[in-house]
Tab-separated table of C-alpha atoms and ligand atoms in Angstrom:
chain	number	residue	atom	x	y	z
A	1484	MET	CA	177.872	172.875	-24.079
A	1485	LYS	CA	177.280	173.262	-20.374
A	1486	PHE	CA	177.888	170.559	-17.766
A	1487	ILE	CA	175.812	170.306	-14.605
A	1488	ALA	CA	177.517	167.352	-12.910
A	1489	ASP	CA	180.919	165.742	-12.448
A	1490	LEU	CA	180.529	162.021	-11.812
A	1491	HIS	CA	184.065	160.665	-11.313
A	1492	MET	CA	186.469	162.057	-8.680
A	1493	HIS	CA	188.768	160.886	-5.898
A	1494	THR	CA	189.386	162.003	-2.319
A	1495	THR	CA	192.234	161.509	0.155
A	1496	ALA	CA	190.679	158.087	0.842
A	1497	SER	CA	192.324	156.876	-2.394
A	1498	THR	CA	195.713	157.924	-0.877
A	1499	HIS	CA	197.026	159.334	-4.170
A	1500	ALA	CA	194.451	162.163	-4.224
A	1501	TYR	CA	194.743	165.284	-2.135
A	1502	SER	CA	191.393	166.798	-1.093
A	1503	SER	CA	188.731	165.645	1.331
A	1504	LEU	CA	185.221	164.621	0.304
A	1505	GLN	CA	183.934	167.880	1.780
A	1506	GLU	CA	186.477	169.944	-0.194
A	1507	MET	CA	185.460	168.175	-3.424
A	1508	VAL	CA	181.752	168.875	-2.820
A	1509	ASP	CA	182.473	172.499	-1.896
A	1510	ALA	CA	184.515	172.911	-5.084
A	1511	ALA	CA	181.594	171.509	-7.094
A	1512	ALA	CA	179.184	173.942	-5.403
A	1513	GLN	CA	181.531	176.863	-6.146
A	1514	ARG	CA	181.676	175.835	-9.787
A	1515	GLY	CA	177.878	175.781	-9.947
A	1516	LEU	CA	177.536	172.022	-10.401
A	1517	SER	CA	174.379	170.436	-9.064
A	1518	ALA	CA	175.645	166.844	-8.718
A	1519	VAL	CA	178.837	164.904	-8.099
A	1520	ALA	CA	179.759	161.267	-7.675
A	1521	ILE	CA	182.504	160.474	-5.191
A	1522	THR	CA	184.280	157.514	-6.778
A	1523	ASP	CA	187.309	156.415	-4.800
A	1524	HIS	CA	189.242	153.443	-6.140
A	1525	GLY	CA	187.976	149.895	-5.511
A	1526	ILE	CA	189.892	147.745	-3.067
A	1527	THR	CA	192.284	146.082	-5.537
A	1528	MET	CA	194.087	149.350	-6.374
A	1529	PRO	CA	197.224	149.729	-4.241
A	1530	GLY	CA	196.505	152.231	-1.439
A	1531	ALA	CA	192.709	152.074	-1.958
A	1532	PRO	CA	190.355	152.294	1.029
A	1533	GLY	CA	188.901	149.099	2.467
A	1534	LYS	CA	185.356	147.865	2.057
A	1535	TRP	CA	184.155	149.607	5.235
A	1536	TYR	CA	184.898	152.980	3.665
A	1537	PHE	CA	182.386	152.226	0.898
A	1538	HIS	CA	179.930	150.501	3.204
A	1539	ASN	CA	179.789	153.536	5.489
A	1540	LEU	CA	179.321	156.136	2.720
A	1541	ARG	CA	175.684	156.035	3.855
A	1542	VAL	CA	176.604	158.646	6.514
A	1543	VAL	CA	177.268	161.196	3.748
A	1544	PRO	CA	173.998	163.009	2.969
A	1545	HIS	CA	172.747	162.806	-0.592
A	1546	ARG	CA	172.166	166.572	-0.502
A	1547	PHE	CA	175.141	168.487	0.840
A	1548	HIS	CA	175.776	172.230	0.348
A	1549	GLY	CA	173.102	172.190	-2.360
A	1550	VAL	CA	174.823	169.435	-4.352
A	1551	LEU	CA	173.463	165.941	-5.026
A	1552	VAL	CA	176.241	163.620	-3.804
A	1553	LEU	CA	176.198	160.131	-5.313
A	1554	ARG	CA	177.975	157.469	-3.267
A	1555	GLY	CA	180.196	155.789	-5.792
A	1556	GLN	CA	183.251	153.773	-6.560
A	1557	GLU	CA	185.717	153.553	-9.426
A	1558	THR	CA	185.635	149.801	-9.553
A	1559	ASN	CA	188.581	147.856	-10.926
A	1560	ILE	CA	188.063	145.265	-13.613
A	1561	ILE	CA	190.278	142.423	-12.438
A	1562	ASP	CA	190.293	139.833	-15.256
A	1563	TYR	CA	189.335	139.177	-18.881
A	1564	GLU	CA	185.988	137.711	-17.835
A	1565	GLY	CA	184.960	141.180	-16.700
A	1566	HIS	CA	184.878	140.496	-12.966
A	1567	ILE	CA	184.947	143.637	-10.813
A	1568	ASP	CA	186.095	144.228	-7.256
A	1569	VAL	CA	182.962	145.661	-5.589
A	1570	GLU	CA	182.666	143.788	-2.287
A	1571	GLN	CA	179.319	142.090	-1.841
A	1572	GLU	CA	178.687	143.912	1.447
A	1573	CYS	CA	178.985	147.261	-0.360
A	1574	GLU	CA	176.750	146.607	-3.354
A	1575	GLU	CA	173.667	148.033	-1.683
A	1576	ASP	CA	175.552	151.123	-0.516
A	1577	LEU	CA	176.733	152.358	-3.890
A	1578	ASP	CA	174.637	154.618	-6.125
A	1579	TRP	CA	177.158	154.918	-8.931
A	1580	VAL	CA	179.781	152.536	-10.298
A	1581	VAL	CA	182.466	153.536	-12.807
A	1582	ALA	CA	184.199	150.367	-14.076
A	1583	SER	CA	187.755	150.914	-15.326
A	1584	ILE	CA	190.750	148.896	-16.417
A	1585	HIS	CA	193.911	149.821	-14.486
A	1586	SER	CA	196.807	147.641	-15.621
A	1587	VAL	CA	198.101	147.279	-12.036
A	1588	CYS	CA	194.862	145.459	-11.120
A	1589	MET	CA	194.800	143.164	-14.177
A	1590	PRO	CA	196.563	139.795	-14.676
A	1591	GLN	CA	200.248	140.555	-15.229
A	1592	GLY	CA	202.622	139.399	-17.915
A	1593	GLU	CA	200.412	139.116	-20.979
A	1594	GLN	CA	199.524	141.532	-23.731
A	1595	PRO	CA	195.796	140.905	-24.231
A	1596	SER	CA	194.406	140.445	-27.718
A	1597	PRO	CA	191.636	142.851	-28.806
A	1598	GLU	CA	189.304	139.823	-28.807
A	1599	LYS	CA	189.960	139.244	-25.105
A	1600	VAL	CA	189.279	142.864	-24.215
A	1601	THR	CA	186.157	142.872	-26.404
A	1602	HIS	CA	184.912	139.836	-24.453
A	1603	LEU	CA	185.696	141.592	-21.153
A	1604	TRP	CA	183.542	144.616	-22.073
A	1605	GLU	CA	180.732	142.389	-23.346
A	1606	GLN	CA	180.681	140.727	-19.906
A	1607	ILE	CA	180.549	144.171	-18.253
A	1608	CYS	CA	177.443	144.924	-20.365
A	1609	ARG	CA	175.707	142.107	-18.489
A	1610	ASN	CA	176.548	143.509	-15.052
A	1611	PRO	CA	173.663	145.645	-13.757
A	1612	ARG	CA	175.883	147.271	-11.090
A	1613	VAL	CA	177.992	149.155	-13.650
A	1614	ASN	CA	176.905	152.626	-14.781
A	1615	VAL	CA	179.972	154.021	-16.523
A	1616	ILE	CA	182.695	152.602	-18.770
A	1617	GLY	CA	185.723	154.441	-17.344
A	1618	HIS	CA	188.538	155.902	-19.536
A	1619	CYS	CA	188.470	153.060	-22.099
A	1620	GLY	CA	190.880	154.479	-24.728
A	1621	SER	CA	193.981	152.585	-23.588
A	1622	PRO	CA	196.119	151.398	-26.534
A	1623	GLU	CA	197.199	148.402	-24.427
A	1624	TYR	CA	193.558	147.359	-23.916
A	1625	ALA	CA	192.116	148.305	-27.300
A	1626	PHE	CA	188.952	146.438	-28.320
A	1627	ASP	CA	186.473	146.184	-31.185
A	1628	TYR	CA	184.830	149.585	-30.738
A	1629	GLU	CA	182.347	149.185	-33.594
A	1630	ARG	CA	181.079	145.948	-32.061
A	1631	VAL	CA	180.946	146.928	-28.368
A	1632	LEU	CA	179.918	150.607	-28.293
A	1633	PRO	CA	176.346	149.911	-29.496
A	1634	GLN	CA	176.122	147.195	-26.797
A	1635	PHE	CA	177.044	149.766	-24.139
A	1636	ALA	CA	174.165	151.938	-25.342
A	1637	ALA	CA	171.710	149.017	-25.303
A	1638	ALA	CA	172.776	148.039	-21.767
A	1639	GLY	CA	172.531	151.577	-20.319
A	1640	LYS	CA	176.299	151.892	-19.788
A	1641	LEU	CA	177.596	155.442	-20.308
A	1642	VAL	CA	180.902	155.762	-22.150
A	1643	GLU	CA	183.159	158.147	-20.266
A	1644	LEU	CA	185.090	161.018	-21.829
A	1645	ASN	CA	187.686	161.679	-19.130
A	1646	GLU	CA	189.431	165.043	-18.686
A	1647	SER	CA	192.376	163.506	-16.796
A	1648	THR	CA	193.209	161.436	-19.867
A	1649	PHE	CA	194.371	164.685	-21.528
A	1650	ARG	CA	196.730	165.371	-18.595
A	1651	THR	CA	197.999	161.972	-17.479
A	1652	ARG	CA	197.219	159.398	-20.205
A	1653	LEU	CA	198.157	161.193	-23.411
A	1654	ASP	CA	198.704	157.914	-25.267
A	1655	TYR	CA	194.939	157.248	-24.913
A	1656	VAL	CA	193.899	160.412	-26.760
A	1657	PRO	CA	193.822	159.068	-30.370
A	1658	ASN	CA	191.596	156.160	-29.280
A	1659	CYS	CA	189.385	158.525	-27.249
A	1660	ARG	CA	188.829	160.663	-30.317
A	1661	ARG	CA	187.907	157.562	-32.322
A	1662	ILE	CA	185.597	156.246	-29.597
A	1663	MET	CA	183.787	159.590	-29.368
A	1664	ALA	CA	183.373	159.760	-33.162
A	1665	LEU	CA	181.839	156.272	-33.063
A	1666	CYS	CA	179.581	157.201	-30.117
A	1667	LYS	CA	178.264	160.015	-32.299
A	1668	LYS	CA	177.819	157.635	-35.255
A	1669	TYR	CA	176.004	154.952	-33.223
A	1670	ARG	CA	174.154	157.370	-30.881
A	1671	VAL	CA	175.830	156.018	-27.736
A	1672	PRO	CA	175.214	158.131	-24.593
A	1673	ILE	CA	178.339	159.436	-22.864
A	1674	VAL	CA	179.299	161.180	-19.621
A	1675	VAL	CA	182.036	163.805	-19.337
A	1676	ASP	CA	184.043	163.452	-16.108
A	1677	SER	CA	187.012	165.247	-14.561
A	1678	ASP	CA	188.450	162.217	-12.701
A	1679	ALA	CA	189.779	164.949	-10.377
A	1680	HIS	CA	192.372	163.973	-7.769
A	1681	PHE	CA	192.419	167.547	-6.339
A	1682	SER	CA	189.645	170.024	-5.641
A	1683	THR	CA	190.699	172.649	-8.195
A	1684	LEU	CA	190.125	170.105	-10.967
A	1685	VAL	CA	186.481	169.378	-10.090
A	1686	GLY	CA	184.272	170.400	-13.026
A	1687	ASP	CA	187.270	171.272	-15.214
A	1688	PHE	CA	186.274	170.019	-18.642
A	1689	SER	CA	188.502	172.166	-20.868
A	1690	HIS	CA	190.089	169.448	-23.059
A	1691	THR	CA	186.966	167.270	-23.219
A	1692	GLN	CA	184.862	170.278	-24.176
A	1693	ALA	CA	187.287	171.105	-27.013
A	1694	LEU	CA	187.139	167.533	-28.353
A	1695	LEU	CA	183.332	167.519	-28.301
A	1696	GLN	CA	183.307	170.834	-30.181
A	1697	GLU	CA	185.770	169.524	-32.748
A	1698	LEU	CA	183.530	166.485	-33.364
A	1699	ASP	CA	180.317	168.537	-33.320
A	1700	PHE	CA	179.136	165.981	-30.767
A	1701	PRO	CA	175.352	165.928	-30.182
A	1702	GLU	CA	174.531	167.511	-26.829
A	1703	GLU	CA	171.547	165.219	-26.305
A	1704	LEU	CA	173.916	162.238	-25.988
A	1705	VAL	CA	175.855	163.848	-23.098
A	1706	VAL	CA	174.052	162.706	-19.958
A	1707	ASN	CA	175.546	165.357	-17.669
A	1708	SER	CA	174.738	168.269	-19.983
A	1709	SER	CA	171.298	168.870	-18.429
A	1710	GLU	CA	169.436	168.194	-15.188
A	1711	GLU	CA	166.697	166.468	-17.090
A	1712	ARG	CA	169.011	164.091	-18.929
A	1713	LEU	CA	170.895	163.199	-15.747
A	1714	HIS	CA	167.789	162.570	-13.691
A	1715	THR	CA	166.180	160.547	-16.462
A	1716	TYR	CA	169.270	158.304	-16.434
A	1717	LEU	CA	169.351	158.070	-12.627
A	1718	ALA	CA	165.670	157.177	-12.489
A	1719	GLU	CA	166.078	154.421	-15.058
A	1720	TYR	CA	169.396	152.862	-14.059
A	1721	THR	CA	169.937	153.562	-10.354
A	1722	ARG	CA	167.701	152.589	-7.473
A	1723	ALA	CA	167.781	155.600	-5.206
A	1724	PHE	CA	166.974	158.530	-7.453
A	1725	ALA	CA	163.552	158.237	-8.959
A	1726	THR	CA	162.971	161.985	-8.669
A	1727	PRO	CA	165.357	164.955	-8.865
A	1728	ASN	CA	164.848	165.887	-5.204
A	1729	ASP	CA	165.501	162.508	-3.626
B	2234	ZN	ZN1	193.269	157.612	-9.149
B	2235	ZN	ZN1	190.870	155.294	-13.345
């Protein structure tokens, strides 16, 4: 399977990533990718950029060094009602929202029941701003996959298979495998992302590729496996990209 886009990555603006936006786009161009999403962490993450960083992403051209650059955010889910931390002023400025649970941004001191996390994701399904369900294989935040994954598909939310999980969140891997097997079973569209925090990792999909091969995962469900599939998604679920050349 070939991948034409990498739609989750961080720059120095996140303060625990180490390449500039320009270096990330250049790395994508060198790897032959035609699209990226720059998705620095939402404001609740310690060290994240402030709202003006996201608001002003409009100065970054959508076409840069031959690459379509989506202005994005990895938004934090901040409670079990599925609230996210996109500032109202920035909503219009973002093309692409990856919604993720990071335990540091969630209520502290309780181990959530699977029912609570299931409810959280069902609320996210109702939020039109969210495009991607970020790295959702956490054992701590496990949920009823059989119940929620088909709802993601119906709501146009892409389930993420995240390369960084195989480097930095190894305890997620068994759940990721299960989630991907169920996405195949229920025909849930997915996106394969690097979640790169350094330029050399942009477009590196080695572990994710191996898992998809192992599962004989249907290519037509992988949104970033062809230009046509990506642009069909962008045209349907994002405002700014009705045609491939916008
Ligand atoms: Zn990060
Ligand atoms: Zn994350």
